[in-house]
PDB file of C-alpha atoms in Angstrom:
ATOM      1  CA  UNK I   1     116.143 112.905 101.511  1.00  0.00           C
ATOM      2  CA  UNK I   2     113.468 110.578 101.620  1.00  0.00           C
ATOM      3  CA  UNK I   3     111.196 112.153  98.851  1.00  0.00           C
ATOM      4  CA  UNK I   4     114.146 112.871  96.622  1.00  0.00           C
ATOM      5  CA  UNK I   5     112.542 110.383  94.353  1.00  0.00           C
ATOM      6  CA  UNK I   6     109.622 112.971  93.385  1.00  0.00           C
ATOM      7  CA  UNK I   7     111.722 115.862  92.308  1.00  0.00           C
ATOM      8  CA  UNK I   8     111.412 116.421  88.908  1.00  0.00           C
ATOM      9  CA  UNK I   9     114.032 118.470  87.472  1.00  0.00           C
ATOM     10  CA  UNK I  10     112.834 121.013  85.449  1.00  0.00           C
ATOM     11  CA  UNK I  11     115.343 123.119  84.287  1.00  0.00           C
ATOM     12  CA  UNK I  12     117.296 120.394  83.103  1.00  0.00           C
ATOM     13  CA  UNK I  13     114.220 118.946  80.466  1.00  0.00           C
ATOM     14  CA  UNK I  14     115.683 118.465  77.362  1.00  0.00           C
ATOM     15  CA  UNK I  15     112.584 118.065  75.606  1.00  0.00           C
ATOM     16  CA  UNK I  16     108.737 119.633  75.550  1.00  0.00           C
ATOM     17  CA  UNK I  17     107.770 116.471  77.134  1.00  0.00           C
ATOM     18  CA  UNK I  18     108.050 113.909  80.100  1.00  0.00           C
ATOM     19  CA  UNK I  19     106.381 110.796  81.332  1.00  0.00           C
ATOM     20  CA  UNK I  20     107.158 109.896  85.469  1.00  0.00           C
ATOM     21  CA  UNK I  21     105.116 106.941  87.156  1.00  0.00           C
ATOM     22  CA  UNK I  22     105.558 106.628  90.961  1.00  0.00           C
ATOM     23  CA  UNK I  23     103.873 103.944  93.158  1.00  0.00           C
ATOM     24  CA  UNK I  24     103.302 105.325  96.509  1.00  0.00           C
ATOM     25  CA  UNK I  25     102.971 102.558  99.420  1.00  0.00           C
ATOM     26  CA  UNK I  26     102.862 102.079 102.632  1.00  0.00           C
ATOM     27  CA  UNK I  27     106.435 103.229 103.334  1.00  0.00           C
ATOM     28  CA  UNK I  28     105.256 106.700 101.418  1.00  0.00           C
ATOM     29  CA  UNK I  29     102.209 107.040 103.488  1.00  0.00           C
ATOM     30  CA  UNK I  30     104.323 106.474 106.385  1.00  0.00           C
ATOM     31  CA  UNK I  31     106.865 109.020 105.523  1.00  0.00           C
ATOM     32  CA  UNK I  32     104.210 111.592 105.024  1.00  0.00           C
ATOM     33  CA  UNK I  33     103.145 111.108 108.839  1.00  0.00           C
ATOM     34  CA  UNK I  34      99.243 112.015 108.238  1.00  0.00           C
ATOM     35  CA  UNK I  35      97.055 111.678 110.786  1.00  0.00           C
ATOM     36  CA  UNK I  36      94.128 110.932 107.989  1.00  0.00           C
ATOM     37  CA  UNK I  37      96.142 107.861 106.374  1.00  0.00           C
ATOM     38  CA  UNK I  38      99.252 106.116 106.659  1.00  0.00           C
ATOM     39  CA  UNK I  39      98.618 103.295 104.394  1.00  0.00           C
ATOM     40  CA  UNK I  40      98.136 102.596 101.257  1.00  0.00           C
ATOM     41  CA  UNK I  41      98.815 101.595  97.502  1.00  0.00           C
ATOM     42  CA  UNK I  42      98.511 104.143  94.472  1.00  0.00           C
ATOM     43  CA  UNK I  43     100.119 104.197  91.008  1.00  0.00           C
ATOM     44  CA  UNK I  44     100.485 107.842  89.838  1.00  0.00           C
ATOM     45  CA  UNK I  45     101.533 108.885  86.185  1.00  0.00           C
ATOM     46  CA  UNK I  46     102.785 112.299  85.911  1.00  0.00           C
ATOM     47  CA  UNK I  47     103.057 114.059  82.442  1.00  0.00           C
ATOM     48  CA  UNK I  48     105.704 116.600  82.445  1.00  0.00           C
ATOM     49  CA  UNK I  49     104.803 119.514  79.556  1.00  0.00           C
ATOM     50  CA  UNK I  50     106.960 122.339  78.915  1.00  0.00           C
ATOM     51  CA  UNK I  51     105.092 125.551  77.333  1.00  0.00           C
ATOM     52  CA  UNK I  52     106.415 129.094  76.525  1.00  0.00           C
ATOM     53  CA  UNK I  53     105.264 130.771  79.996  1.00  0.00           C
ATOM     54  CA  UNK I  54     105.205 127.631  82.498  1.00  0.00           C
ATOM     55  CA  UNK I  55     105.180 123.958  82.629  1.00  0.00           C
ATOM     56  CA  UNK I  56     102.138 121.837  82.854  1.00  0.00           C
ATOM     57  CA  UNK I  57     101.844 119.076  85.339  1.00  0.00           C
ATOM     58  CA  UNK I  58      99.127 116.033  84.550  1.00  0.00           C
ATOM     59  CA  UNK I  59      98.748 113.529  87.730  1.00  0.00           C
ATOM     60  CA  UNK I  60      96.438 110.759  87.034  1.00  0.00           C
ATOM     61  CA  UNK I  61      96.409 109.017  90.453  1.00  0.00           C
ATOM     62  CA  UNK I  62      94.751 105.413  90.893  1.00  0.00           C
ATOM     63  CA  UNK I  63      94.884 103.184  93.706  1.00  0.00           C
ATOM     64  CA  UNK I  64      93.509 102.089  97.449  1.00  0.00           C
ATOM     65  CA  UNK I  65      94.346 104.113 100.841  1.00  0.00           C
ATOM     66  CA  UNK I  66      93.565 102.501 104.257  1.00  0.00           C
ATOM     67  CA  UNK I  67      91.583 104.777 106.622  1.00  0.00           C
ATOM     68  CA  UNK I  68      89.775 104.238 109.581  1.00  0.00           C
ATOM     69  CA  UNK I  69      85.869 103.905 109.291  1.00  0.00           C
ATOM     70  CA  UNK I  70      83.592 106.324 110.999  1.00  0.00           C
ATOM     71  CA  UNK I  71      81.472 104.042 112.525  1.00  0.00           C
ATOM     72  CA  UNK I  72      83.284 101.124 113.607  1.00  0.00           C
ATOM     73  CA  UNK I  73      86.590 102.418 114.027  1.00  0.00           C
ATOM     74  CA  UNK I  74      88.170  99.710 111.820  1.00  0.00           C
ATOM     75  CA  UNK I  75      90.674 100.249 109.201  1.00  0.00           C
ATOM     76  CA  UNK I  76      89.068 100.035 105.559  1.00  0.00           C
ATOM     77  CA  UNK I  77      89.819 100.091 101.954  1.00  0.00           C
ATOM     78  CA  UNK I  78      89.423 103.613  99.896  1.00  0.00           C
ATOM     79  CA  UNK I  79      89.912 103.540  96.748  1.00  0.00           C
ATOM     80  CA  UNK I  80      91.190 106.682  95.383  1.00  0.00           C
ATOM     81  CA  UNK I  81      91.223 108.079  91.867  1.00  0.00           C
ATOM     82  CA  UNK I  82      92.111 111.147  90.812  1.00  0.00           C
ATOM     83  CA  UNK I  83      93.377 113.814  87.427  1.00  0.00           C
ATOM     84  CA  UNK I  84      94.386 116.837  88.599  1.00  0.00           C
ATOM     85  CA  UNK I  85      96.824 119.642  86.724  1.00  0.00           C
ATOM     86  CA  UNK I  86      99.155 122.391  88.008  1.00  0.00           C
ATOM     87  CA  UNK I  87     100.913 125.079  86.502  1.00  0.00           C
ATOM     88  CA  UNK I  88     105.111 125.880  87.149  1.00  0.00           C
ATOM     89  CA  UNK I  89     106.812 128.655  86.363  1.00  0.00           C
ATOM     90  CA  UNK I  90     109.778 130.015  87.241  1.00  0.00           C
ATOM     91  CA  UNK I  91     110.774 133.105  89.689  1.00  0.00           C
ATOM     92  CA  UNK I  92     112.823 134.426  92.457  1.00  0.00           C
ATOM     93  CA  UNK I  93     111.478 132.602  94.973  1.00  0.00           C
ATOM     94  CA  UNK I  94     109.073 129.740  96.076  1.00  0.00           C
ATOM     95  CA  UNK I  95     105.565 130.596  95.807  1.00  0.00           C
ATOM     96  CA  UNK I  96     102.146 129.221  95.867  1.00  0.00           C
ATOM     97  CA  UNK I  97     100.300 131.326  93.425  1.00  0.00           C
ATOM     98  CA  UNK I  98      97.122 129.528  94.342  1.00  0.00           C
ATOM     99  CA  UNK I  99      94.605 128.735  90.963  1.00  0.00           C
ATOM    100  CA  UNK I 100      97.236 125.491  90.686  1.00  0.00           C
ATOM    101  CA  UNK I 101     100.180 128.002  89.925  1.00  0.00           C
ATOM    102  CA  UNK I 102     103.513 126.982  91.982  1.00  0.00           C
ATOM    103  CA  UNK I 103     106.398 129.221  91.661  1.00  0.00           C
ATOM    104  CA  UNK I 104     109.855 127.679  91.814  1.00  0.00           C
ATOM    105  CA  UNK I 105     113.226 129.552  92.185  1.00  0.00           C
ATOM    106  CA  UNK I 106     115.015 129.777  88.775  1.00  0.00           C
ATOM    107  CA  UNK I 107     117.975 128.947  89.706  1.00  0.00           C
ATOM    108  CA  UNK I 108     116.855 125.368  91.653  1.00  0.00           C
ATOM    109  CA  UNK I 109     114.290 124.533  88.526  1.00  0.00           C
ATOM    110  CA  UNK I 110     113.601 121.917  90.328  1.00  0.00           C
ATOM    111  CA  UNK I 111     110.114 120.938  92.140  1.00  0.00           C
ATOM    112  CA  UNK I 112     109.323 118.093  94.671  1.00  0.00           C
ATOM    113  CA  UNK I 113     105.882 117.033  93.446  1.00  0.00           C
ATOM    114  CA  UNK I 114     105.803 114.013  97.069  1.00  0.00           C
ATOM    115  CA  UNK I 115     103.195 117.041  98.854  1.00  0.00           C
ATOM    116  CA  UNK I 116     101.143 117.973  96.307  1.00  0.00           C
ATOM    117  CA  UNK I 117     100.154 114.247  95.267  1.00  0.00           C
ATOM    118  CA  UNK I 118      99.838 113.629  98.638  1.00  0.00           C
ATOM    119  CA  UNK I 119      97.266 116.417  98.738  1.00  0.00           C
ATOM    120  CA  UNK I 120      95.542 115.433  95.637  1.00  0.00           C
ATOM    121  CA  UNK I 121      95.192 112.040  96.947  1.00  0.00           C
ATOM    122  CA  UNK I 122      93.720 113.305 100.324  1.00  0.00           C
ATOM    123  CA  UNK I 123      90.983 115.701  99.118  1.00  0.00           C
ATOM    124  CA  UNK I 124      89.939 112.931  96.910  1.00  0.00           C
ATOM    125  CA  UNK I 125      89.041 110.674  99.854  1.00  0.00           C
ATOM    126  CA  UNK I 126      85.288 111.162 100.926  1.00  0.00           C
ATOM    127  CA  UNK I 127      84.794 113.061 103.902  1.00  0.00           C
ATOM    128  CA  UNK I 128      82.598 109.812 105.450  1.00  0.00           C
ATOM    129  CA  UNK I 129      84.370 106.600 105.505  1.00  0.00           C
ATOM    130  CA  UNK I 130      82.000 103.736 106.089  1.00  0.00           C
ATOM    131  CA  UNK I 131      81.896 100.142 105.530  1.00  0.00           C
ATOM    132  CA  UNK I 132      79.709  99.069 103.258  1.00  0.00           C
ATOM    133  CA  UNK I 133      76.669  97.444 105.015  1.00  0.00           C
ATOM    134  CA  UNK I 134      76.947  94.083 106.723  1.00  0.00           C
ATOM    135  CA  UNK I 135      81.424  95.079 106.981  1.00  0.00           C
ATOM    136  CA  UNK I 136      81.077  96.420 109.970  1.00  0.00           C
ATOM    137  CA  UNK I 137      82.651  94.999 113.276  1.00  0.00           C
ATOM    138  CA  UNK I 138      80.198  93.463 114.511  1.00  0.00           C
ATOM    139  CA  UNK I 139      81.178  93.770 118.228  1.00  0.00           C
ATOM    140  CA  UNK I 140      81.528  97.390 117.817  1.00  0.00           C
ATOM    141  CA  UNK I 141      78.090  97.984 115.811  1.00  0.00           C
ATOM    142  CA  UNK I 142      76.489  96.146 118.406  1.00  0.00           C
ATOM    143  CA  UNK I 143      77.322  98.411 121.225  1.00  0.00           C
ATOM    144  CA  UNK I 144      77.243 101.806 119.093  1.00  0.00           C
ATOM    145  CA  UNK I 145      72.978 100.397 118.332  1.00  0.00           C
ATOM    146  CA  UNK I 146      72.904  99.714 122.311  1.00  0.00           C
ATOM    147  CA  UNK I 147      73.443 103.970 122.473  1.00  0.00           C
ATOM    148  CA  UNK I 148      71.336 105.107 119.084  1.00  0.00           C
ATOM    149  CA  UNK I 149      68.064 105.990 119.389  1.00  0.00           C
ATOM    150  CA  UNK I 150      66.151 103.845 116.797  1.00  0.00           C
ATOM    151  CA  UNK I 151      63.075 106.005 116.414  1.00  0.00           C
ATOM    152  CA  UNK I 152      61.978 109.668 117.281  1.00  0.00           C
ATOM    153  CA  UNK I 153      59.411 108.103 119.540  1.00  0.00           C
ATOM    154  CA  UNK I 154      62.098 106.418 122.012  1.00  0.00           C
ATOM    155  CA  UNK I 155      63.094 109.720 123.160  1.00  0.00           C
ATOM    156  CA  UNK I 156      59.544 111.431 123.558  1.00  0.00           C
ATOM    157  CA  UNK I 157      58.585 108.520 125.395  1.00  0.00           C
ATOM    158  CA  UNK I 158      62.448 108.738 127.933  1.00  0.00           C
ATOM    159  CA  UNK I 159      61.007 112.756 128.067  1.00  0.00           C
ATOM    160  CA  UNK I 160      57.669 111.880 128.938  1.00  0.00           C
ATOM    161  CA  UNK I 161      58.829 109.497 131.887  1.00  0.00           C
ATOM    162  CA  UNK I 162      61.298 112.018 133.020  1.00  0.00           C
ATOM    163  CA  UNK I 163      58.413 114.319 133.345  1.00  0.00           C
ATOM    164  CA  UNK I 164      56.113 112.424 135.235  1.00  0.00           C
ATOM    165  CA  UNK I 165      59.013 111.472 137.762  1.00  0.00           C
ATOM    166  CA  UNK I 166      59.494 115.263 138.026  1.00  0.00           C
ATOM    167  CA  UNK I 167      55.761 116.097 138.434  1.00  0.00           C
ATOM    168  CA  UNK I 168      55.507 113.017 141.354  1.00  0.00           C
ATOM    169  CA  UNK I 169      58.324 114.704 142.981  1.00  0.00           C
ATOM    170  CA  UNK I 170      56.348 118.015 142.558  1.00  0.00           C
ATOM    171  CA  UNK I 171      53.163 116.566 144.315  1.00  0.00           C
ATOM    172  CA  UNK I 172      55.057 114.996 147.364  1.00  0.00           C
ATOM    173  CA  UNK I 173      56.805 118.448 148.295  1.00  0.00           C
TER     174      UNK I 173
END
């Protein structure tokens, strides 16, 4: 019920050609219930194209999704922007043909496209998300430096100590 928006009714085309536009925000993200993002604004365009074997789907999706940076554990702005294609034909049952080929039963001809631009959105999002520099929070950078080593030499110097406390304790026994 609540992605009934994004079916797209294929049986019923009457022509080779369609043009859909969705705008997917924050109530969409919400409804999807990812743990990666549940925020959000994109504008997709789908292009609906009906050949002799299948139908071809075009998603050009542009826009700005809200995750949660890496490093500072703040929420921050990603945009997104993606064209991506898949394939539709018709058969007995639902299938995912992988190689963007989705079979959908003949009889329905219709296909809820909600999950698959969700997906296209998602694997467009970089695996790091970080601030740019100086965006940061600032209270949180400070104590994530207070636990980084800043050079290579910080820790052979920590070893080094730990070894001489060792080898006093070594002497004394």
């Amino acid at each position: 019920g609540k992605f009934d928006k994004y079916s797209i009714d294929l049986k019923g085309m009457k022509e080779n050609h369609a043009h859909y536009e969705f705008l997917l925000d924050n109530d969409f993200f919400a409804a999807i219930d990812s743990p990666e993002f549940q925020k959000g604004r994109v504008n997709v365009t789908l292009d609906v194209k009906k050949t002799a074997q299948a139908f071809e789907l075009n998603f050009v999706s542009e826009g700005t999704v809200v995750v949660l940076c890496d490093r500072c554990l703040d929420e921050m702005d990603q945009e997104v922007s993606t064209k991506d294609k898949i394939f539709v034909k018709f058969g007995a049952t639902y299938a995912d043909e992988g190689d963007n080929l989705i079979v959908v039963p003949e009889e329905e001809g219709v296909i809820n496209v909600a999950w698959i631009v969700f997906e296209f959105i998602a694997l467009a999002i970089p695996m790091k998300h970080v601030h740019a520099p100086g965006k940061c929070n600032k209270t949180m950078s400070g104590k994530l430096n207070k636990y980084l080593r800043t050079k290579a030499d910080d820790e052979d110097e920590e070893l080094e100590a730990m070894d001489d406390e060792m080898d006093e304790g070594n002497d004394s026994m």
